[in-house]
Coordinates of C-alpha atoms in Angstrom, one line a residue:
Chain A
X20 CA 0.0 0.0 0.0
X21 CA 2.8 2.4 1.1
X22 CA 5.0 1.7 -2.1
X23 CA 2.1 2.5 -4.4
X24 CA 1.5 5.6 -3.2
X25 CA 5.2 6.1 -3.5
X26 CA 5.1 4.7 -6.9
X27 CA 2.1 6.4 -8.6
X28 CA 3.4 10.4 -9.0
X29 CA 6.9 8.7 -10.1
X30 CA 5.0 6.6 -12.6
X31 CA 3.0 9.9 -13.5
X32 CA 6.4 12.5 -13.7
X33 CA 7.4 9.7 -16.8
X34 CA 4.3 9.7 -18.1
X35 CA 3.4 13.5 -18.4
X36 CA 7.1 14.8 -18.4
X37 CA 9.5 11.7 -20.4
X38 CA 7.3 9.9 -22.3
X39 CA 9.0 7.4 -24.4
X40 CA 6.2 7.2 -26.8
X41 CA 5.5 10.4 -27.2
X42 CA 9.0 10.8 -27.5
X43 CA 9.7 8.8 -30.8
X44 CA 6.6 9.9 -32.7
X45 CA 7.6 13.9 -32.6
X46 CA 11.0 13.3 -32.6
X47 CA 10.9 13.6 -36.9
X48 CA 9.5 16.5 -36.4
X49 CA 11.7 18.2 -33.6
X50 CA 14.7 16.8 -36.0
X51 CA 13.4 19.0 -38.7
X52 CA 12.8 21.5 -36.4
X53 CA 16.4 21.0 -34.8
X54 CA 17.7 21.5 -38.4
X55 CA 16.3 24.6 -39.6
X56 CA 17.6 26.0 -35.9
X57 CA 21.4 25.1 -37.3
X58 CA 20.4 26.6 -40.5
X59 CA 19.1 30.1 -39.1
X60 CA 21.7 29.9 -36.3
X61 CA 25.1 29.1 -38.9
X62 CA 23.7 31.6 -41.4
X63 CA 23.1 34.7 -38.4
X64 CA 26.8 33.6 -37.2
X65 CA 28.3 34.1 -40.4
X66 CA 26.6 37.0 -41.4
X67 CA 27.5 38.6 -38.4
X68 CA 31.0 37.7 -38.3
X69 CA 31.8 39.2 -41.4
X70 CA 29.3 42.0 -40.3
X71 CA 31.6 42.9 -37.4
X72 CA 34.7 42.6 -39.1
X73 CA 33.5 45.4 -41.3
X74 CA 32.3 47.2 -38.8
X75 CA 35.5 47.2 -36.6
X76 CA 37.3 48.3 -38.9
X77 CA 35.3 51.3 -39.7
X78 CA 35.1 52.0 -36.6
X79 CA 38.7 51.8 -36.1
X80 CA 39.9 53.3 -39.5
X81 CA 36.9 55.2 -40.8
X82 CA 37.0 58.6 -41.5
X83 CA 34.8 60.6 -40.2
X84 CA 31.3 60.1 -41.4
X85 CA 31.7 56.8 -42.2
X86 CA 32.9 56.0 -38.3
X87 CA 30.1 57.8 -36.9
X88 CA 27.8 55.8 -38.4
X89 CA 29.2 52.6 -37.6
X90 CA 29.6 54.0 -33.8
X91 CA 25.8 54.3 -33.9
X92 CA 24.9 50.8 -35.6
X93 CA 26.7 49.5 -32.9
X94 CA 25.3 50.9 -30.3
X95 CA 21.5 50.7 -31.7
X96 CA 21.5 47.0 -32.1
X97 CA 23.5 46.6 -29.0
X98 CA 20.8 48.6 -27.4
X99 CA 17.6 47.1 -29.2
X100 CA 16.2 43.9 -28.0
X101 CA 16.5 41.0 -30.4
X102 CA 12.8 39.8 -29.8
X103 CA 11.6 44.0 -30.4
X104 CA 14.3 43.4 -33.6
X105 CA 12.2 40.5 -35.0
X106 CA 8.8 41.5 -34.2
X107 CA 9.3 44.5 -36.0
X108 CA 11.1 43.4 -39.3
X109 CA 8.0 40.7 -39.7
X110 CA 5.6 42.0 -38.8
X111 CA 6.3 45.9 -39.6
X112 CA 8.3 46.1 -42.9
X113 CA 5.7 44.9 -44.9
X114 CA 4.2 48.5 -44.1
X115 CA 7.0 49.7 -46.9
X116 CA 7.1 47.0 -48.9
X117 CA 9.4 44.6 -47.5
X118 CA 8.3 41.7 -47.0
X119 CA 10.6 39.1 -45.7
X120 CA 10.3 35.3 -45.0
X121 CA 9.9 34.1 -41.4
X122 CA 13.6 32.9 -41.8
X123 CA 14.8 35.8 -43.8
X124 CA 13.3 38.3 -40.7
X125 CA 15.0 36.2 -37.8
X126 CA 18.3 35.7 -40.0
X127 CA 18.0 39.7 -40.6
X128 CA 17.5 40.0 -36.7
X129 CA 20.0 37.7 -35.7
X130 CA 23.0 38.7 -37.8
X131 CA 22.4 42.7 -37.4
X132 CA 22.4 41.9 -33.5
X133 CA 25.7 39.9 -33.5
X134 CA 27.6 42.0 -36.3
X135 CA 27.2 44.8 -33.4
X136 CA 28.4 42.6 -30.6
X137 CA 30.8 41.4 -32.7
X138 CA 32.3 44.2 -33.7
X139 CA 33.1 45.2 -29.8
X140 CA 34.6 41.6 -30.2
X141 CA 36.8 42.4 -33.2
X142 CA 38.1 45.8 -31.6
X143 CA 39.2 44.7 -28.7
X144 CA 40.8 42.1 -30.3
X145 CA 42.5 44.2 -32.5
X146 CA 43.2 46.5 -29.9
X147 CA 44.9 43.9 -27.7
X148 CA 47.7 43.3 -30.5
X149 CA 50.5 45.5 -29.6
X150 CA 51.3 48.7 -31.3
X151 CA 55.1 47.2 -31.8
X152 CA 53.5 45.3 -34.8
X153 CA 51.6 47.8 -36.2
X154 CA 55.2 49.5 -36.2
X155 CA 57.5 46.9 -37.2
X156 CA 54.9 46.2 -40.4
X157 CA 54.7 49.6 -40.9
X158 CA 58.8 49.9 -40.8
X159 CA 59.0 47.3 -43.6
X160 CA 57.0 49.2 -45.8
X161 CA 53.4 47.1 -45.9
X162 CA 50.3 48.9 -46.9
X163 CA 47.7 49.5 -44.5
X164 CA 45.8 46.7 -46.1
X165 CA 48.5 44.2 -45.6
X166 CA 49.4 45.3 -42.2
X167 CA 45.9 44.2 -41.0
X168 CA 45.6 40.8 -43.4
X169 CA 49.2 39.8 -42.8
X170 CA 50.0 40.8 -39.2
X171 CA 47.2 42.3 -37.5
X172 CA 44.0 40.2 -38.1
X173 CA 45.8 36.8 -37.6
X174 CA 47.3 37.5 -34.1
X175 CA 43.6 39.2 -33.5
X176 CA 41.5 36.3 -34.5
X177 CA 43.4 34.4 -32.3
X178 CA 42.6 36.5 -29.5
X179 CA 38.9 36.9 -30.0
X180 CA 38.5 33.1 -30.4
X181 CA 36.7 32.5 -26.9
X182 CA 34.3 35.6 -27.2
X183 CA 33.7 35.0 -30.5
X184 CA 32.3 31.7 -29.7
X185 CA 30.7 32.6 -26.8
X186 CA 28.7 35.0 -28.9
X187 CA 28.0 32.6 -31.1
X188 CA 26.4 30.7 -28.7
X189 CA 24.5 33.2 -27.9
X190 CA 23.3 33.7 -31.1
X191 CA 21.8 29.7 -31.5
X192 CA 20.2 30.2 -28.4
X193 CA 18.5 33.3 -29.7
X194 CA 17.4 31.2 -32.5
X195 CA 14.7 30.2 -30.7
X196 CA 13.2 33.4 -30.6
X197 CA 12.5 32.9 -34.3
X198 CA 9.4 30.7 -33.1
X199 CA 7.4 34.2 -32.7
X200 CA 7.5 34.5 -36.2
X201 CA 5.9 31.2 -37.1
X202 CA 9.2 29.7 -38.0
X203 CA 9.6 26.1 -38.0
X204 CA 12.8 25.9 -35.9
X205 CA 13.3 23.8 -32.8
X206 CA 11.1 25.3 -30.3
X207 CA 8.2 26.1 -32.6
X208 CA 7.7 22.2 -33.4
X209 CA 8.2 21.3 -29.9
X210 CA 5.1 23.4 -28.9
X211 CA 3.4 22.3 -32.3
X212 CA 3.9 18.3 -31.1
X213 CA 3.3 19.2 -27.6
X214 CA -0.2 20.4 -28.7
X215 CA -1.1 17.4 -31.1
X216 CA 0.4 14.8 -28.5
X217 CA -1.4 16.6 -25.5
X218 CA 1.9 16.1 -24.1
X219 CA 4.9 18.2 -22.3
X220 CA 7.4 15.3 -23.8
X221 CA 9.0 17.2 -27.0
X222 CA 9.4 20.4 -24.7
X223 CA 11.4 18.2 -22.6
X224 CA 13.2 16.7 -25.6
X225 CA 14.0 19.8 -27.2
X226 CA 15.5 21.5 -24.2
X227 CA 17.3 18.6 -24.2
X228 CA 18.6 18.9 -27.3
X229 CA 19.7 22.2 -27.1
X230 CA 22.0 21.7 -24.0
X231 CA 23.0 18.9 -26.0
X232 CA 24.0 20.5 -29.2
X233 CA 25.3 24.1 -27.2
X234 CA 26.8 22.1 -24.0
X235 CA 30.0 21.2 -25.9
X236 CA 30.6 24.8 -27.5
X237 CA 30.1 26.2 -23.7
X238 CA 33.3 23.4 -23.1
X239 CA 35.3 24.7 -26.0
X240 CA 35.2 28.5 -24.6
X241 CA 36.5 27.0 -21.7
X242 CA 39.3 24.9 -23.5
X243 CA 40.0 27.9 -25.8
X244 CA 40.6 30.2 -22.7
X245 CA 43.0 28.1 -20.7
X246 CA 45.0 27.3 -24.2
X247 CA 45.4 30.9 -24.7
X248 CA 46.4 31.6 -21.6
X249 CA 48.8 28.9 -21.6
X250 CA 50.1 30.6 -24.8
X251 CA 50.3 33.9 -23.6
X252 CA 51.3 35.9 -25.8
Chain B
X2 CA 80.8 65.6 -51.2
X3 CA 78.7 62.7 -50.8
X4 CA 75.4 63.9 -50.3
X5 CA 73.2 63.3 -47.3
X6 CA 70.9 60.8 -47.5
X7 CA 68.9 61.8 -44.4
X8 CA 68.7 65.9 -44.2
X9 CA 66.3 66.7 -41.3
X10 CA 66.0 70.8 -40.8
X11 CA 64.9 72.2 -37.2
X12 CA 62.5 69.3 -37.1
X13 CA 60.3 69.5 -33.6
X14 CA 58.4 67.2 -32.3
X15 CA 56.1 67.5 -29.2
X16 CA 53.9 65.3 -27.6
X17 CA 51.0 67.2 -26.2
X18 CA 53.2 69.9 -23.7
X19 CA 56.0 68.0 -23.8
X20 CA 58.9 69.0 -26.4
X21 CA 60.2 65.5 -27.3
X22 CA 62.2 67.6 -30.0
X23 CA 63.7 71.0 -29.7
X24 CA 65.1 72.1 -33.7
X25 CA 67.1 69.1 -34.5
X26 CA 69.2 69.4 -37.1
X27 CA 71.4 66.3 -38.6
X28 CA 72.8 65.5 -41.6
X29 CA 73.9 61.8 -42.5
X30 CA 75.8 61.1 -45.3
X31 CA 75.6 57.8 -47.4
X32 CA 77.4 55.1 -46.0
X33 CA 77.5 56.6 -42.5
X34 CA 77.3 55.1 -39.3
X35 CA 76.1 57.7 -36.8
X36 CA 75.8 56.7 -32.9
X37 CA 73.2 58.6 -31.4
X38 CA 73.8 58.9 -27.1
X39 CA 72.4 61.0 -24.7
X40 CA 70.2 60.2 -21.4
X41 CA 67.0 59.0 -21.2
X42 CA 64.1 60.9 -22.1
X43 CA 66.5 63.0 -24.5
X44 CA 64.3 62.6 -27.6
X45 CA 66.8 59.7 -29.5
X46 CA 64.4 57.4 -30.0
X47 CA 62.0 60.1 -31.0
X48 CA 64.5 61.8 -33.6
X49 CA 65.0 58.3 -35.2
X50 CA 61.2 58.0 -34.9
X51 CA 60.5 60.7 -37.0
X52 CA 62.9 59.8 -39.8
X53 CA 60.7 56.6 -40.5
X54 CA 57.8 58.7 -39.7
X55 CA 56.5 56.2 -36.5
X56 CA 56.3 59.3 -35.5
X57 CA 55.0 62.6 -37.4
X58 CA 57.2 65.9 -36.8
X59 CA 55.3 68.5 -36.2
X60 CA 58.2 71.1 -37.4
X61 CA 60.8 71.6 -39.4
X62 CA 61.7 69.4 -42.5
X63 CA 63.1 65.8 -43.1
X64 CA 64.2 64.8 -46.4
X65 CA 65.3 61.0 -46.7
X66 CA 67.2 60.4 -50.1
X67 CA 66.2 63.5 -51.9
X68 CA 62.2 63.4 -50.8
X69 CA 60.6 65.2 -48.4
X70 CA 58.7 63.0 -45.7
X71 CA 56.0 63.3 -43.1
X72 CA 53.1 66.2 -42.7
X73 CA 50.9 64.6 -44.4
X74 CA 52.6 63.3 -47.6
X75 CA 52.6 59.4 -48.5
X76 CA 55.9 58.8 -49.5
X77 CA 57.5 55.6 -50.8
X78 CA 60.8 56.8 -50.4
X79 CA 60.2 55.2 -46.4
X80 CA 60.1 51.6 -48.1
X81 CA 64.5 52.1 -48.5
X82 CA 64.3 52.8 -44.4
X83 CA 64.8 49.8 -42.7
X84 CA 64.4 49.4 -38.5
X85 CA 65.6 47.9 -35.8
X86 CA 63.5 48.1 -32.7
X87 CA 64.3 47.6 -28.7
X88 CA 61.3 45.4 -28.1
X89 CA 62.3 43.5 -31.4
X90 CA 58.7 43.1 -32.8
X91 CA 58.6 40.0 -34.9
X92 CA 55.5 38.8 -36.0
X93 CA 54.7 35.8 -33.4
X94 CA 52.2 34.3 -35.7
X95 CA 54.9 33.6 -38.6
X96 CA 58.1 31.6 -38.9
X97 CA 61.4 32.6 -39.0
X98 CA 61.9 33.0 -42.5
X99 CA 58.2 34.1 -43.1
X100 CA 59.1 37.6 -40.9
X101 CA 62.3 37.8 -43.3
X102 CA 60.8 37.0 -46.2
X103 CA 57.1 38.8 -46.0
X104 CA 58.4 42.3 -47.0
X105 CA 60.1 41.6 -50.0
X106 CA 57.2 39.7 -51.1
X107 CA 54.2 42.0 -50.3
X108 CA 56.1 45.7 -51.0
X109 CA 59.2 44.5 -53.1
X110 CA 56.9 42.1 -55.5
X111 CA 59.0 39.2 -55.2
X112 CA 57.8 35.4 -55.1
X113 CA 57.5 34.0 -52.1
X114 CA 60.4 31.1 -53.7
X115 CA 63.1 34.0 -54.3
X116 CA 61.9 35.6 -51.4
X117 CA 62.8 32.5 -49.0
X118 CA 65.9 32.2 -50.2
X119 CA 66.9 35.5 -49.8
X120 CA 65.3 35.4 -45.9
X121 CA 67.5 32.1 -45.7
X122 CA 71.1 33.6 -47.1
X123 CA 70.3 36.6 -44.8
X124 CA 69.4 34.5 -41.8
X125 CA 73.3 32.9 -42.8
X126 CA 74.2 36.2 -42.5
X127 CA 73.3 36.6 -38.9
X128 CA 74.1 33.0 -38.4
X129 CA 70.6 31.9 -37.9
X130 CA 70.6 29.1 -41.0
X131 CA 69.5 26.2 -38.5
X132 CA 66.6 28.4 -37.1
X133 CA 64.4 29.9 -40.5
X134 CA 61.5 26.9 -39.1
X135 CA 61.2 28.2 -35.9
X136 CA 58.2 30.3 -34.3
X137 CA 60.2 33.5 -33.0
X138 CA 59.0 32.8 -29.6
X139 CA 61.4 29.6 -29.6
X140 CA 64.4 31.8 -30.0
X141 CA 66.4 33.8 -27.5
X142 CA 66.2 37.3 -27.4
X143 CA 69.4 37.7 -28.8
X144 CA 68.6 35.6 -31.9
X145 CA 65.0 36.7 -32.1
X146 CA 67.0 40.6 -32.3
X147 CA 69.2 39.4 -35.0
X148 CA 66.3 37.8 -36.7
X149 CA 65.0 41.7 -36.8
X150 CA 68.0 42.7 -38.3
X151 CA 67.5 40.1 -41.0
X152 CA 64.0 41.4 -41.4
X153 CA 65.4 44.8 -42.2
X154 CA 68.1 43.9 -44.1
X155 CA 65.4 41.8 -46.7
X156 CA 63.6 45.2 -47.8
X157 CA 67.6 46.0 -49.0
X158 CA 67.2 49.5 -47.1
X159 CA 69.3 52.5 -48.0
X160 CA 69.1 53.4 -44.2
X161 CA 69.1 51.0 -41.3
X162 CA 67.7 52.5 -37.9
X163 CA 68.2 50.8 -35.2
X164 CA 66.5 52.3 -31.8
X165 CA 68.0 50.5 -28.6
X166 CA 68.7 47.2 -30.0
X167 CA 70.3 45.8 -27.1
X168 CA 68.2 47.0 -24.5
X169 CA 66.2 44.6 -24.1
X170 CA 68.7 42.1 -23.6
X171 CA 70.3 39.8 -21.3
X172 CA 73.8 40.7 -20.8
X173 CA 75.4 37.7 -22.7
X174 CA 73.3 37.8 -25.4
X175 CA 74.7 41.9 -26.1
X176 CA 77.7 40.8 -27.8
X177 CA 76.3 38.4 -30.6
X178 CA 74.0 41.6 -31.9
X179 CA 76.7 44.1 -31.4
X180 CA 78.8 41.4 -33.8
X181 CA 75.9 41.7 -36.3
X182 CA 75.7 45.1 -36.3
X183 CA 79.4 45.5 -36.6
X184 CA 79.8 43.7 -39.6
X185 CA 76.9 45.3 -41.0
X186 CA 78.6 48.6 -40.9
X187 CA 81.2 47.6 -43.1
X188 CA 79.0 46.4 -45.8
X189 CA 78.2 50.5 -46.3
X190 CA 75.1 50.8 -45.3
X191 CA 74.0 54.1 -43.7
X192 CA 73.2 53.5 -40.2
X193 CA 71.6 55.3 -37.2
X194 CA 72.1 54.0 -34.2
X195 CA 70.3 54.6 -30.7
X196 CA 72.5 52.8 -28.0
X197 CA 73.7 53.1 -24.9
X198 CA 76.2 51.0 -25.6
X199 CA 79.3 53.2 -25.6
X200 CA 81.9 50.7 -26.5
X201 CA 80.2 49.9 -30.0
X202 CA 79.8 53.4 -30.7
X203 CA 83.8 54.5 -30.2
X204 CA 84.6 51.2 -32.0
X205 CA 81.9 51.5 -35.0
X206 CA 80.7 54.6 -35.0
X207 CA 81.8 57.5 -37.9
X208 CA 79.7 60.4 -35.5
X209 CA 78.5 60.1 -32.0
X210 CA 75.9 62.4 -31.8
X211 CA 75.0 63.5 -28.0
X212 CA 71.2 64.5 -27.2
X213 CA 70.3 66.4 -24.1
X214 CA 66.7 67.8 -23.7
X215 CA 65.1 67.5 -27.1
X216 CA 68.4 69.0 -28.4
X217 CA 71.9 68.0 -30.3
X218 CA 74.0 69.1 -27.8
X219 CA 77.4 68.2 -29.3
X220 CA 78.6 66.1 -32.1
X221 CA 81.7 64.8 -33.5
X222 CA 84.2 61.5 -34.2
X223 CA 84.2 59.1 -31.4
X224 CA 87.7 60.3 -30.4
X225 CA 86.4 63.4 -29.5
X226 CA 83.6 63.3 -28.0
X227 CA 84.9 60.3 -25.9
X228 CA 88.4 62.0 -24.6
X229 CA 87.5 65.3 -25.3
X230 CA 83.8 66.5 -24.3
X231 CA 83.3 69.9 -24.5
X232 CA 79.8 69.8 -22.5
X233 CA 79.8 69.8 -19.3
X234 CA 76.1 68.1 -19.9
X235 CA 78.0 65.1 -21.9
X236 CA 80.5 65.5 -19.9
X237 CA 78.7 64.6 -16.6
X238 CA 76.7 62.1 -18.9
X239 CA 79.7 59.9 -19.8
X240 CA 81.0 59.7 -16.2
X241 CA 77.9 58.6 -15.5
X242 CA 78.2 55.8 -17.8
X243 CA 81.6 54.8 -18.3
X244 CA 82.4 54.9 -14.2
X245 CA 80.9 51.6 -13.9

């Protein structure tokens, strides 16, 4: 009698919570799901990578309009929230005209978010390298191209390894928000099959598979720090 | 006359209030090696500086082999300066023979093929052959310094600064780039020479050239201004120096 009683919420948390059934018929659909997340998430990384590379080096080397404007893209989409960013591409640029995709709004969100952050990435980075290399490339003669493609970029890259990823992480977790917008990603189906299963199961799952998928990069960060400090420099 | 292949004219330099340079004016001639001494904070680094234009004069004129430099002009005539710095600089990401070789590839046009081997007979030069695979962080100061010289010496400068290149040194690691640079000045290469190492300039140098203040205070052979200071300002300066 006592064990039962014991027994029957356990039994219930599987049932409700971990249900195996449940489990493998949405799991197509969270795969699909878990697919177009990589998609938006790569594409908004990318994008903003070469974003904020651009941008750093405006804002570095620019002269003068052309710096002040990429001061204040940084610090607008710094300052905007990402969900406000969305909500307003989707669902307020058709207004003019321009009417983008449920992907093409959150990859547009996404990327002009993380080309801000980064930019502040890429400064620093460059910022760290010492000024005896700017010197020595500029002492044999290099152009102000080359000095930053040949001496200054690679020992900056370097640096900016561990933030970089860390804000890349960021960035696929903010994938998620692309679920507002009707977009198929990860968390969208896991609320579609929680509704046609009646079941929290694929919310689990799909929680689960994001630690899974961003658990590893959160490692590297870690890996990438110690290496460098090892290193030195 | 040979004529001088660095002319600089009153040239001043100050940063913010302070008057790093007071009216220089020196004259090097081709082929000379001129020792620039003087205490620290006496604008030597600063004068050679401005030559390469790491540094931008704010007065006065500097004309490096017939072209004016600096204020604002983009001259290409900085491409036959070469330079030598304290903290060495190499580019940490790059081996050996990439440093050497990268400037006469990217400025000089060459291919990366004639390049190396130039980078590799120079790296002979400075006795460096078994090294051109290394990452200059694997090196001792005194070879990663020689491996700057090398680095220099690749862009075949006209002019060869060097600002302080044995500062930064251990002690027993002086002599192998004082050897370096003494052999160098007998290939007759103009060179300019920050140091405060006073045995290399009586033995090497053509001019010592005292600094005091932002100011050439006195200038002359080594034989003179060694045994023969006029200055009571160099004067005090070398017994500061040599009484140890």
């Amino acid at each position: 009698m006592a064990t039962n009683v014991k027994a029957l919420p356990v039994m219930s948390i599987f049932d409700t919570f971990l249900n195996w059934k449940v489990f493998v018929q949405t799991l197509p659909l969270l795969l699909s799901g878990l697919t177009t997340t990589l998609t938006l998430g790569v594409t908004a990384i990318v994008l903003g990578f070469i974003g904020g590379l651009v941008l750093a080096l405006l804002r570095l080397y620019a002269s003068s309009p052309l710096r002040q404007i990429a001061v204040a893209y940084i610090d607008v989409f710094r300052s905007i929230p990402i969900l406000v960013l969305l909500v307003v591409i989707y669902y307020a640029l058709p207004f003019v005209g321009l009417r983008l995709s449920s992907f093409g709004a959150a990859a547009s969100a996404l990327s002009l978010v993380s080309a801000a952050y980064s930019a502040e990435i890429f400064r620093a980075g460059i910022e760290a390298v010492p000024r005896g290399q700017f010197e020595a490339a500029r002492a044999i003669g290099l152009s102000p191209w080359r000095r930053m493609s040949d001496v200054v970029l690679p020992q900056a890259l370097r640096i900016v390894i561990p933030p970089i990823t860390s804000n890349s992480i960021n960035v696929m977790k903010d994938t998620a928000l692309a679920s507002v917008v009707a977009m198929p990603d990860l968390l969208k189906q896991a609320t579609q099959a929680q509704a046609l299963a009646a079941n929290p199961t694929p919310l689990i799952s799909a929680a689960i598979i994001y630690i899974l998928i961003l658990m590893p990069l959160v490692r590297l960060v870690g890996v990438f720090e110690k290496r460098l400090a090892v290193r030195g420099r | 006359m040979t004529r001088p292949i660095i002319e600089m004219r009153n040239v001043v330099k100050s940063f913010g209030l302070f008057k790093a340079l007071q009216g220089i004016d020196l004259r090097v001639k081709e082929g000379e090696i001129v020792v620039i001494i003087g205490p620290s904070g006496s604008g030597k680094s600063t004068l050679i500086r401005c030559i390469n234009q790491l540094e931008e004069h704010n007065g006065g004129e500097i004309i490096v082999d017939g072209a004016e430099v600096g204020r604002g002009r983009k001259s290409t005539v900085l491409t036959e300066v070469g330079m030598v710095f304290q903290s060495f600089n190499l580019f940490p990401h790059m081996t050996v023979l990439r440093n050497v070789a990268l400037g006469p590839v990217r400025v000089r046009g060459l291919s990366w093929a004639a390049a190396e081997e130039r980078a590799q007979r120079l790296l002979a030069r400075v006795g460096l052959e078994d090294h051109v695979v290394k990452y200059p962080a694997q090196l001792s100061g005194g070879q990663q310094q020689r491996v700057g010289i090398a680095r220099a010496l690749a862009m075949e400068p006209k002019v060869l600064l060097f600002d302080e290149p044995t500062s930064a040194l251990d002690p027993e690691m002086v002599g192998e780039v004082l050897d370096v640079m003494q052999q160098l000045a007998k290939t007759g290469v103009t060179m300019v020479v920050v140091t405060h190492e006073m045995g290399f300039a009586r033995k090497v140098a053509d001019r010592v050239v005292f600094m005091d203040g932002g100011r050439i205070v006195e200038e002359g052979p080594p034989g003179e201004i060694f045994n023969a200071p006029r200055d009571p300002r160099l004067r005090s300066f070398l017994q500061a120096v040599l009484s140890h």
